[in-house]
Short mmCIF file of C-alpha atoms and ligand atoms in Angstrom, two decimals:
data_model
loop_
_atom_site.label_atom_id
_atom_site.label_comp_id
_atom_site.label_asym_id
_atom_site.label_seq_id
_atom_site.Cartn_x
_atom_site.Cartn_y
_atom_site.Cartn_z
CA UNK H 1 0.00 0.00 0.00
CA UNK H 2 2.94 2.58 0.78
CA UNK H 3 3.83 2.62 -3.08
CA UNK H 4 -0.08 3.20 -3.73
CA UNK H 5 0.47 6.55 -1.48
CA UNK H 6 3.23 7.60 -3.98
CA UNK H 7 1.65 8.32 -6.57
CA UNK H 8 1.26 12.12 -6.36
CA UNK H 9 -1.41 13.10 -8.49
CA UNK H 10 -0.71 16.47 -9.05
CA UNK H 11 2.59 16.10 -10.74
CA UNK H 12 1.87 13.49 -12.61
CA UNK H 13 1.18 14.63 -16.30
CA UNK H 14 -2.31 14.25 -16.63
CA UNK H 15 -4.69 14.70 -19.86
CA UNK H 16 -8.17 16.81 -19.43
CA UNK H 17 -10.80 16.91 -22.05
CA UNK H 18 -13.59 17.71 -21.13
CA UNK H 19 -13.83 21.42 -19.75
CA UNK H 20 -15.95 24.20 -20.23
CA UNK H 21 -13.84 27.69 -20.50
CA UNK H 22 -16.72 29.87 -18.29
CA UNK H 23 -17.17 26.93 -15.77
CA UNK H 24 -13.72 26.40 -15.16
CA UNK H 25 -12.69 30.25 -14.07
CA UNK H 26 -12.07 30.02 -10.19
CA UNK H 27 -14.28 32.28 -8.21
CA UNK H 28 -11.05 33.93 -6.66
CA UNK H 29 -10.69 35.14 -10.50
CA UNK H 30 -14.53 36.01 -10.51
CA UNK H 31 -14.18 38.20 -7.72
CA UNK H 32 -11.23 39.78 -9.07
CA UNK H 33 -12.38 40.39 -12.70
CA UNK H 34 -15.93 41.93 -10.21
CA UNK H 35 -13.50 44.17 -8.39
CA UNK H 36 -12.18 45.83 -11.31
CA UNK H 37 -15.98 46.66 -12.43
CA UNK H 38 -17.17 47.37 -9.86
CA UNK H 39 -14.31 49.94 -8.81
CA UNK H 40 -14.72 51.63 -12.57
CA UNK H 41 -18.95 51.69 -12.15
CA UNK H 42 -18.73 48.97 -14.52
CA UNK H 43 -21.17 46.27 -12.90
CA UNK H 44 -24.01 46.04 -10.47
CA UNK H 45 -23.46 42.58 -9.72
CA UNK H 46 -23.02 41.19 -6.40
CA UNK H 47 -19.41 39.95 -5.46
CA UNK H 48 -18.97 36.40 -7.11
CA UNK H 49 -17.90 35.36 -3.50
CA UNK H 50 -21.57 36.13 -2.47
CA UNK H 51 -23.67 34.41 -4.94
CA UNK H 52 -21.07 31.76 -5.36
CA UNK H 53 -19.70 31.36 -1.63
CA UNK H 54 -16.12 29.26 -1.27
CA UNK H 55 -17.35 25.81 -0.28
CA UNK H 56 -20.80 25.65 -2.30
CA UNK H 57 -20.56 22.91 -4.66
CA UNK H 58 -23.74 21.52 -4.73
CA UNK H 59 -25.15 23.21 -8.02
CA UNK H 60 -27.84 20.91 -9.61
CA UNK H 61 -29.38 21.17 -13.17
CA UNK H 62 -31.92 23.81 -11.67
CA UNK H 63 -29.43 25.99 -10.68
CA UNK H 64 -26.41 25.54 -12.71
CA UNK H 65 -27.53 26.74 -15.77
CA UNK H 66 -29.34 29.93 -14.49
CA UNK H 67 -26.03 30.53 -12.46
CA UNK H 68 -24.16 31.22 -15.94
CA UNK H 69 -26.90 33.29 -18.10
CA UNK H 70 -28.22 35.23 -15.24
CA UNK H 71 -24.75 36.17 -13.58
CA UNK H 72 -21.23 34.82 -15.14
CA UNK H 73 -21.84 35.52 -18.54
CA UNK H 74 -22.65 39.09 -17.23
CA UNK H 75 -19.38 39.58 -15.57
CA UNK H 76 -17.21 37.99 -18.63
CA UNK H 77 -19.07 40.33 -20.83
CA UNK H 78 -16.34 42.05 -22.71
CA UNK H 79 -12.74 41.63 -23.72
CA UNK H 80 -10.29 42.19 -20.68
CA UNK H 81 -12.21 39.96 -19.00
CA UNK H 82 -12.60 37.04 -21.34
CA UNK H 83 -8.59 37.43 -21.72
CA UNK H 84 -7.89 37.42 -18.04
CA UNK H 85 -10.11 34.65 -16.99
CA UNK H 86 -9.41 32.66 -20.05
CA UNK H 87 -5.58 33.11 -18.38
CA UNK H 88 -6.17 32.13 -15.60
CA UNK H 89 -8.23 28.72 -16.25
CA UNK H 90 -5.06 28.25 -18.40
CA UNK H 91 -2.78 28.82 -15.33
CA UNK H 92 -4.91 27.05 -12.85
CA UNK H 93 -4.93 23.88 -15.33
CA UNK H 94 -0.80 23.91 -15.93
CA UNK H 95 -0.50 24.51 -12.06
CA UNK H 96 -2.24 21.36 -11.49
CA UNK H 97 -0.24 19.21 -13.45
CA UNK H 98 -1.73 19.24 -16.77
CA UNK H 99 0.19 18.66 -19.95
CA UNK H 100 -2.55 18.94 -22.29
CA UNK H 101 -5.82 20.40 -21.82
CA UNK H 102 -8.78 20.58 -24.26
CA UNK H 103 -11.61 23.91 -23.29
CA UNK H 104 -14.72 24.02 -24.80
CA UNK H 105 -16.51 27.00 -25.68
CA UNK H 106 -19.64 28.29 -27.04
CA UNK H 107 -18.65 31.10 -29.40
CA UNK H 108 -20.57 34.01 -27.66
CA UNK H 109 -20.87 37.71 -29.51
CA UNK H 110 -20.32 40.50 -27.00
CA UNK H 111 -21.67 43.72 -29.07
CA UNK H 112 -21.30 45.85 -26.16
CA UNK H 113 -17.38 45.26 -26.10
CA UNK H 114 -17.91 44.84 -30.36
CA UNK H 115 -16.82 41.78 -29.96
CA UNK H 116 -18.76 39.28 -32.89
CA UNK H 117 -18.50 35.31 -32.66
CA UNK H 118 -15.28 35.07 -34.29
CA UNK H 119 -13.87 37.89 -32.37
CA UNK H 120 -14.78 36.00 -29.09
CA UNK H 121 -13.39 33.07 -30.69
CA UNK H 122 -10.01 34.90 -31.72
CA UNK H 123 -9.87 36.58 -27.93
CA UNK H 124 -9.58 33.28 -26.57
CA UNK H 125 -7.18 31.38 -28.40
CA UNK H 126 -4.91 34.39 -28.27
CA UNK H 127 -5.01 34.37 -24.44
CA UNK H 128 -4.49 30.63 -24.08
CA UNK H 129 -1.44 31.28 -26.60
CA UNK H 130 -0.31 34.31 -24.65
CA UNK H 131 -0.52 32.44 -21.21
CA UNK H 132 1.39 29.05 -22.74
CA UNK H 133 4.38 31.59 -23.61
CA UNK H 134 4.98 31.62 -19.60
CA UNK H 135 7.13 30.06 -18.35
CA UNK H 136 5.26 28.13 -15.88
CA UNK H 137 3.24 27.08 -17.97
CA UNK H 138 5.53 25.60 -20.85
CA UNK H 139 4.70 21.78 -20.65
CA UNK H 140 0.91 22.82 -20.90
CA UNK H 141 -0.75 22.56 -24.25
CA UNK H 142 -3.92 23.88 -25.22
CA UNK H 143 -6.29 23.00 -27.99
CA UNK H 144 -10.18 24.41 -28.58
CA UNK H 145 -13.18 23.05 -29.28
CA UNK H 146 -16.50 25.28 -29.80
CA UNK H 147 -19.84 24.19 -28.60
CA UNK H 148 -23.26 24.33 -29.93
CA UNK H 149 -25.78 24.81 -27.78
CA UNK H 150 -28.75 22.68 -27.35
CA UNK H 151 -31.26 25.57 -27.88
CA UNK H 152 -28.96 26.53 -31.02
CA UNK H 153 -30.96 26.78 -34.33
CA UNK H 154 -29.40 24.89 -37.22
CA UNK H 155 -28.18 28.04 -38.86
CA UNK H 156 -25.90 28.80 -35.16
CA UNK H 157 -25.29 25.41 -35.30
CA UNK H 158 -23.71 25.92 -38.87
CA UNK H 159 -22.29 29.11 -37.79
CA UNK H 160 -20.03 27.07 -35.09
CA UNK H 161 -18.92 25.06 -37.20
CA UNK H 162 -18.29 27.50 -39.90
CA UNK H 163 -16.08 29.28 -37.35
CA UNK H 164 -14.25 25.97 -35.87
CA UNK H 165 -13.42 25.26 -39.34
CA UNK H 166 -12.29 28.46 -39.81
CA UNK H 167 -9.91 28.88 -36.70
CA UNK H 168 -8.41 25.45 -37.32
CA UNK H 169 -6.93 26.32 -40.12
CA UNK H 170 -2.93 26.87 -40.20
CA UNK H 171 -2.67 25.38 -36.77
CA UNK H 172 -4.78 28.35 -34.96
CA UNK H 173 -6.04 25.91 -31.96
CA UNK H 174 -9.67 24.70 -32.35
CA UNK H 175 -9.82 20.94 -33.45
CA UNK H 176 -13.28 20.10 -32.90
CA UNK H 177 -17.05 20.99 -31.96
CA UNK H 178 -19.15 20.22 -29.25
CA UNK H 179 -22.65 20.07 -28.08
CA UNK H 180 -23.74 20.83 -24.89
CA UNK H 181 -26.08 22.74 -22.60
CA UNK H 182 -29.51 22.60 -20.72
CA UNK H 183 -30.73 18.40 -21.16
CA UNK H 184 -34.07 19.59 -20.58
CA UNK H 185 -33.63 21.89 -24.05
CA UNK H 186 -33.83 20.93 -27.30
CA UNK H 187 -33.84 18.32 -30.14
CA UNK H 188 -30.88 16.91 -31.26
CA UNK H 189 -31.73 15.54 -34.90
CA UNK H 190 -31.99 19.72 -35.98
CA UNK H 191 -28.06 19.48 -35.65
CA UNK H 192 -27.32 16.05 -37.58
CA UNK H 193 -26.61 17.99 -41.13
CA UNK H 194 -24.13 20.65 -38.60
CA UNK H 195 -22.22 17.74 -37.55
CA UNK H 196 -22.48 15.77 -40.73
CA UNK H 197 -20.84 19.27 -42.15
CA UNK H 198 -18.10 19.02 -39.13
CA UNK H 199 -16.89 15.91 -40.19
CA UNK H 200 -16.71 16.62 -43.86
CA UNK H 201 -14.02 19.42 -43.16
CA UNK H 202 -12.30 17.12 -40.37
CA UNK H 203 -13.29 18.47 -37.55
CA UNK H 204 -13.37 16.13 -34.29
CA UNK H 205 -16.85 15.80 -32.90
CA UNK H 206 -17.46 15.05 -29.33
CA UNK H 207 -21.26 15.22 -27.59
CA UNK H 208 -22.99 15.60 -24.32
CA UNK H 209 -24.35 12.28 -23.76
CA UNK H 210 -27.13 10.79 -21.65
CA UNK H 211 -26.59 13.25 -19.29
CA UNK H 212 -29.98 13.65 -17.56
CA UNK H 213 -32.95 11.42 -18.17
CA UNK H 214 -34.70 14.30 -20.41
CA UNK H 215 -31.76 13.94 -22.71
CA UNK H 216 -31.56 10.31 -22.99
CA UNK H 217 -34.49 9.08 -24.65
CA UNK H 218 -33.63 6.09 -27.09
CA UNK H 219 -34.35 8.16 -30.20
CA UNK H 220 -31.42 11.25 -28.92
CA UNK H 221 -29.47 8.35 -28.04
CA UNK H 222 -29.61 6.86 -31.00
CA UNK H 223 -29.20 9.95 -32.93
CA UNK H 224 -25.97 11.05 -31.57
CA UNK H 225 -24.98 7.39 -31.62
CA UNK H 226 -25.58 7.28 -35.93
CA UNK H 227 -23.44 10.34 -35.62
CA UNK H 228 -20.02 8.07 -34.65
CA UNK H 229 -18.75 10.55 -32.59
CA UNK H 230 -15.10 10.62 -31.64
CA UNK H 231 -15.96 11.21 -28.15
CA UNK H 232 -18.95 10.66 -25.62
CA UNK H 233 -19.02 12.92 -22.73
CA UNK H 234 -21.12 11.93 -19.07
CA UNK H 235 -22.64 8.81 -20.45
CA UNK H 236 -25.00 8.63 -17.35
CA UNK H 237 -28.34 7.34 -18.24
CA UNK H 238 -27.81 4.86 -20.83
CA UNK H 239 -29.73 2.06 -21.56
CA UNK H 240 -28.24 -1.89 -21.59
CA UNK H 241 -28.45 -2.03 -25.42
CA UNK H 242 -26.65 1.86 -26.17
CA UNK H 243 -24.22 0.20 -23.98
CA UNK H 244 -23.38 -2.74 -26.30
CA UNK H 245 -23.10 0.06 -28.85
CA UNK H 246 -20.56 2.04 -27.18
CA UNK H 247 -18.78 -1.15 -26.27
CA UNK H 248 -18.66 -1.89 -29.85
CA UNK H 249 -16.88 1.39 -30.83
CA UNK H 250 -13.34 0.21 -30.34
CA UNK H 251 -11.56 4.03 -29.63
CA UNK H 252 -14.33 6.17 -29.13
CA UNK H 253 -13.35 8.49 -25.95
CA UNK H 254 -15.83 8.81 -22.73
CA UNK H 255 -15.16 11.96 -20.83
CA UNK H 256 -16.37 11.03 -17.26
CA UNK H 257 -16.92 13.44 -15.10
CA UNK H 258 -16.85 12.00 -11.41
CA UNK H 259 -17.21 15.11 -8.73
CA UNK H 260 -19.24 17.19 -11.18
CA UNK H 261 -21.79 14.19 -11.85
CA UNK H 262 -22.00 13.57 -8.05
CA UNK H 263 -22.02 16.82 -6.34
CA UNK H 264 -25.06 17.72 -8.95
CA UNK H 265 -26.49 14.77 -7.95
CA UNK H 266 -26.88 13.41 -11.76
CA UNK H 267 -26.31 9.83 -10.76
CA UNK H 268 -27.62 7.94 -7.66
CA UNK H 269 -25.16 7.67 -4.47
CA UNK H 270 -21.60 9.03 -4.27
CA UNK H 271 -18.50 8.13 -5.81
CA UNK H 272 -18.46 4.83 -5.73
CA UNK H 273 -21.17 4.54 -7.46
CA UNK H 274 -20.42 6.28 -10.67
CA UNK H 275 -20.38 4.68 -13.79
CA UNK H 276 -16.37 5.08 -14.11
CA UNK H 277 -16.59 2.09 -12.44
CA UNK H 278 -18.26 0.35 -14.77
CA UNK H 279 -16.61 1.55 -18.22
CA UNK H 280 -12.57 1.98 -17.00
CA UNK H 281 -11.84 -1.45 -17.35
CA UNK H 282 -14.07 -2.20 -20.93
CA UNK H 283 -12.29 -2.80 -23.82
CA UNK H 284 -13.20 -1.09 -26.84
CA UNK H 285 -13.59 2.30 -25.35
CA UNK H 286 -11.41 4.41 -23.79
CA UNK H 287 -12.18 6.53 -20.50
CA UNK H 288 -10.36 10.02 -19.60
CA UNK H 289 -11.73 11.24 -16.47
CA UNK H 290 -12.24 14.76 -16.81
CA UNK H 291 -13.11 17.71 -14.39
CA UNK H 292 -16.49 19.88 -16.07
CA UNK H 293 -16.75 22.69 -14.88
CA UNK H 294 -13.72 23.06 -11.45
CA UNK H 295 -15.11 26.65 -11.09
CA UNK H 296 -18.40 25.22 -9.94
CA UNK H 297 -17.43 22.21 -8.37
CA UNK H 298 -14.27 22.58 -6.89
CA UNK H 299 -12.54 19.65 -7.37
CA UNK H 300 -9.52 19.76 -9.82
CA UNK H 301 -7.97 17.17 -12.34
CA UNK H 302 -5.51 15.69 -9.57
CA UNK H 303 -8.45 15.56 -7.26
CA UNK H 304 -10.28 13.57 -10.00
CA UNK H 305 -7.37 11.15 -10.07
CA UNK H 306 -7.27 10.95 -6.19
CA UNK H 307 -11.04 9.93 -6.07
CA UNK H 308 -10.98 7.13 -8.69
CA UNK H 309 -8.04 5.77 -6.58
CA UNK H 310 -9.75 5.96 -2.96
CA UNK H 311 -12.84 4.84 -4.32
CA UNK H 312 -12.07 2.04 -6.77
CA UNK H 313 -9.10 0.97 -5.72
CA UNK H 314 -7.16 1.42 -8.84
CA UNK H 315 -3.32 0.36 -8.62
CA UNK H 316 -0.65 2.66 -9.60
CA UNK H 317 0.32 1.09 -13.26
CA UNK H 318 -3.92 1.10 -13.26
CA UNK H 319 -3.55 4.72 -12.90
CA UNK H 320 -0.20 5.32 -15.66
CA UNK H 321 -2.23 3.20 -17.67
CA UNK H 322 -5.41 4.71 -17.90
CA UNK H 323 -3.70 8.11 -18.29
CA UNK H 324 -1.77 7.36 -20.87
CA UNK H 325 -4.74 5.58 -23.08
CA UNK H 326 -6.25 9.05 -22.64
CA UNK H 327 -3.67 10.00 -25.77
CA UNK H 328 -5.09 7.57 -28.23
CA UNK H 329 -8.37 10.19 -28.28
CA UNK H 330 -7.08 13.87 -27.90
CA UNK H 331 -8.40 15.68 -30.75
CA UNK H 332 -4.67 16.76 -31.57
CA UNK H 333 -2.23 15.47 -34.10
CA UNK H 334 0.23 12.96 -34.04
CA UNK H 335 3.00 15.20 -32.72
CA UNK H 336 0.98 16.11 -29.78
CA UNK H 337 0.45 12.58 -28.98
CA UNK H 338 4.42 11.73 -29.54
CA UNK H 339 5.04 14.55 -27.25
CA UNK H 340 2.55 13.40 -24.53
CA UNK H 341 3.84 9.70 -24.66
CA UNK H 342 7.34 10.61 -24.14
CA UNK H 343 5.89 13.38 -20.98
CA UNK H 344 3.59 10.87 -19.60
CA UNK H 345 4.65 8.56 -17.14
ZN1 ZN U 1 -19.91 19.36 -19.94
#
């Protein structure tokens, strides 16, 4: 057991793929990007550390999503702010060991700061290249993938991927498209032609899957599933048969999300009884634990790591193993993953 207490989780070289940009941004950074408003007039928001106290983690689907368009995406509103928290999820990723790190974003126009969609997108990637120049922060690599949103129409839907393919081009940093945001919203099929269009260009596609019970009805299920995604992310509610599916798809990537799916209470019990349980030792596909949204629920990529090994006993070459698979479904190139096999333990 002694060498099972060696592993230290935060400097070990560790792959995340499955985090959203605005959910990631500490609320220490919140409150500072608030102070700065607030001390130029600039907001009348209440101080992040107020409506988002240190210690609350317990955000469920009815108040996660209001948290974001009723208050965050009010305070990351125009462009020093998008640069400084997109800098400091960055930072906060490299600090805790990360050597390559996937955000996700949904392309958001800011007209007051006259900033359009491909303005937001071109804020971001500069920051995240601007913050990799540190020095700290050198082993850390950072790729982007944009989001669709579920209530998205098909033409927004286009327009994401119109702009992913567009910023992927000559290396810029996106590599895929996502699609995420409020189960309880929308109908999947509108997008199939947006993703159909995604793949066609080369883009990566990875989807929010089966993450509540409203969106994990056979026929979304299926629908995502005719897609052949690259990657699954959640993969809560599925049904015995979807299973045999996923089982079937020999490399596709599930992004499980362990203190994110528990603290919102999206799966019965605690840790040990999340799914990763179920899929880490499967075959065919391979699982990359991943943090959501650390802003929200507090418990970074090490921490991740730390849980699965407490709760499921994993042994350390478990642990280097399962890491290390995690390269075989980055949405990066082949140097990347050369780079990360010789960096990863
Ligand atoms: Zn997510």
């Amino acid at each position: 057991m002694a060498q099972e207490q060696d592993l230290d989780f935060k400097s070990m070289p560790k792959i995340e793929l499955h985090a959203h940009l605005t959910g990631s941004i500490s609320r220490q950074c919140l409150h500072e990007i608030w102070e700065v408003k607030k001390a130029a007039g600039e907001t009348d928001l209440e101080d992040p550390l107020v409506v988002m106290p240190l210690g609350r983690h317990d955000y469920d689907l009815t108040t996660f999503f209001p948290l974001f368009s009723s208050y965050i995406y009010n305070l990351i509103n125009d462009a020093p702010s998008l640069e400084h928290s997109t800098k400091s999820v960055v930072r906060d990723f490299a600090t805790d060991g990360v050597a390559y790190l996937e955000l996700r974003t949904t392309p958001r126009a800011m007209p007051a700061a006259g900033l359009d969609k491909a303005g937001y997108v071109a804020a971001v990637l500069q920051a995240i290249a601007q913050e990799e120049a540190q020095t700290q922060t050198q082993t850390l690599h950072t790729r982007l993938i944009l989001s669709i949103d579920r209530r998205n129409t098909l033409a927004e839907a286009y327009e994401v991927v119109s702009l992913a393919k567009q910023f992927r081009a000559q290396d810029q940093g996106v590599v895929g498209i996502d699609l995420c945001g409020d189960p309880t919203k929308g109908d999947v099929s509108l997008f199939t032609p947006a993703v159909k269009e995604a793949q066609a260009v080369g883009l990566k596609v990875t989807i929010h899957f089966a993450e509540a019970e409203a969106s994990a009805s056979l026929a979304e299920l299926s629908t995502i599933m005719s897609w052949m995604p690259d990657r699954l992310g959640h993969v809560i509610h599925v049904p015995e048969g979807v299973k045999r599916q996923i089982e079937a798809q020999t490399g596709i990537g599930l992004e499980l999300c362990l203190s994110c799916n528990v603290h919102a209470k999206m799966i019965v019990g605690s840790f040990e009884a999340h799914h990763f349980g179920e899929w880490w030792r499967v075959d065919g596909p391979v699982v990359v634990p991943c943090t959501d949204d650390v802003g929200i629920f507090g418990s970074p990529l090490s921490n991740e790591w730390r849980l699965i090994q407490e709760h499921f006993r994993l042994q350390r070459e478990e642990i280097l193993g399962l890491a290390r698979k995690g390269i075989d479904v980055i949405f990066a190139d082949d140097d990347e993953k050369v780079r990360l096999r010789e960096i990863m333990w």
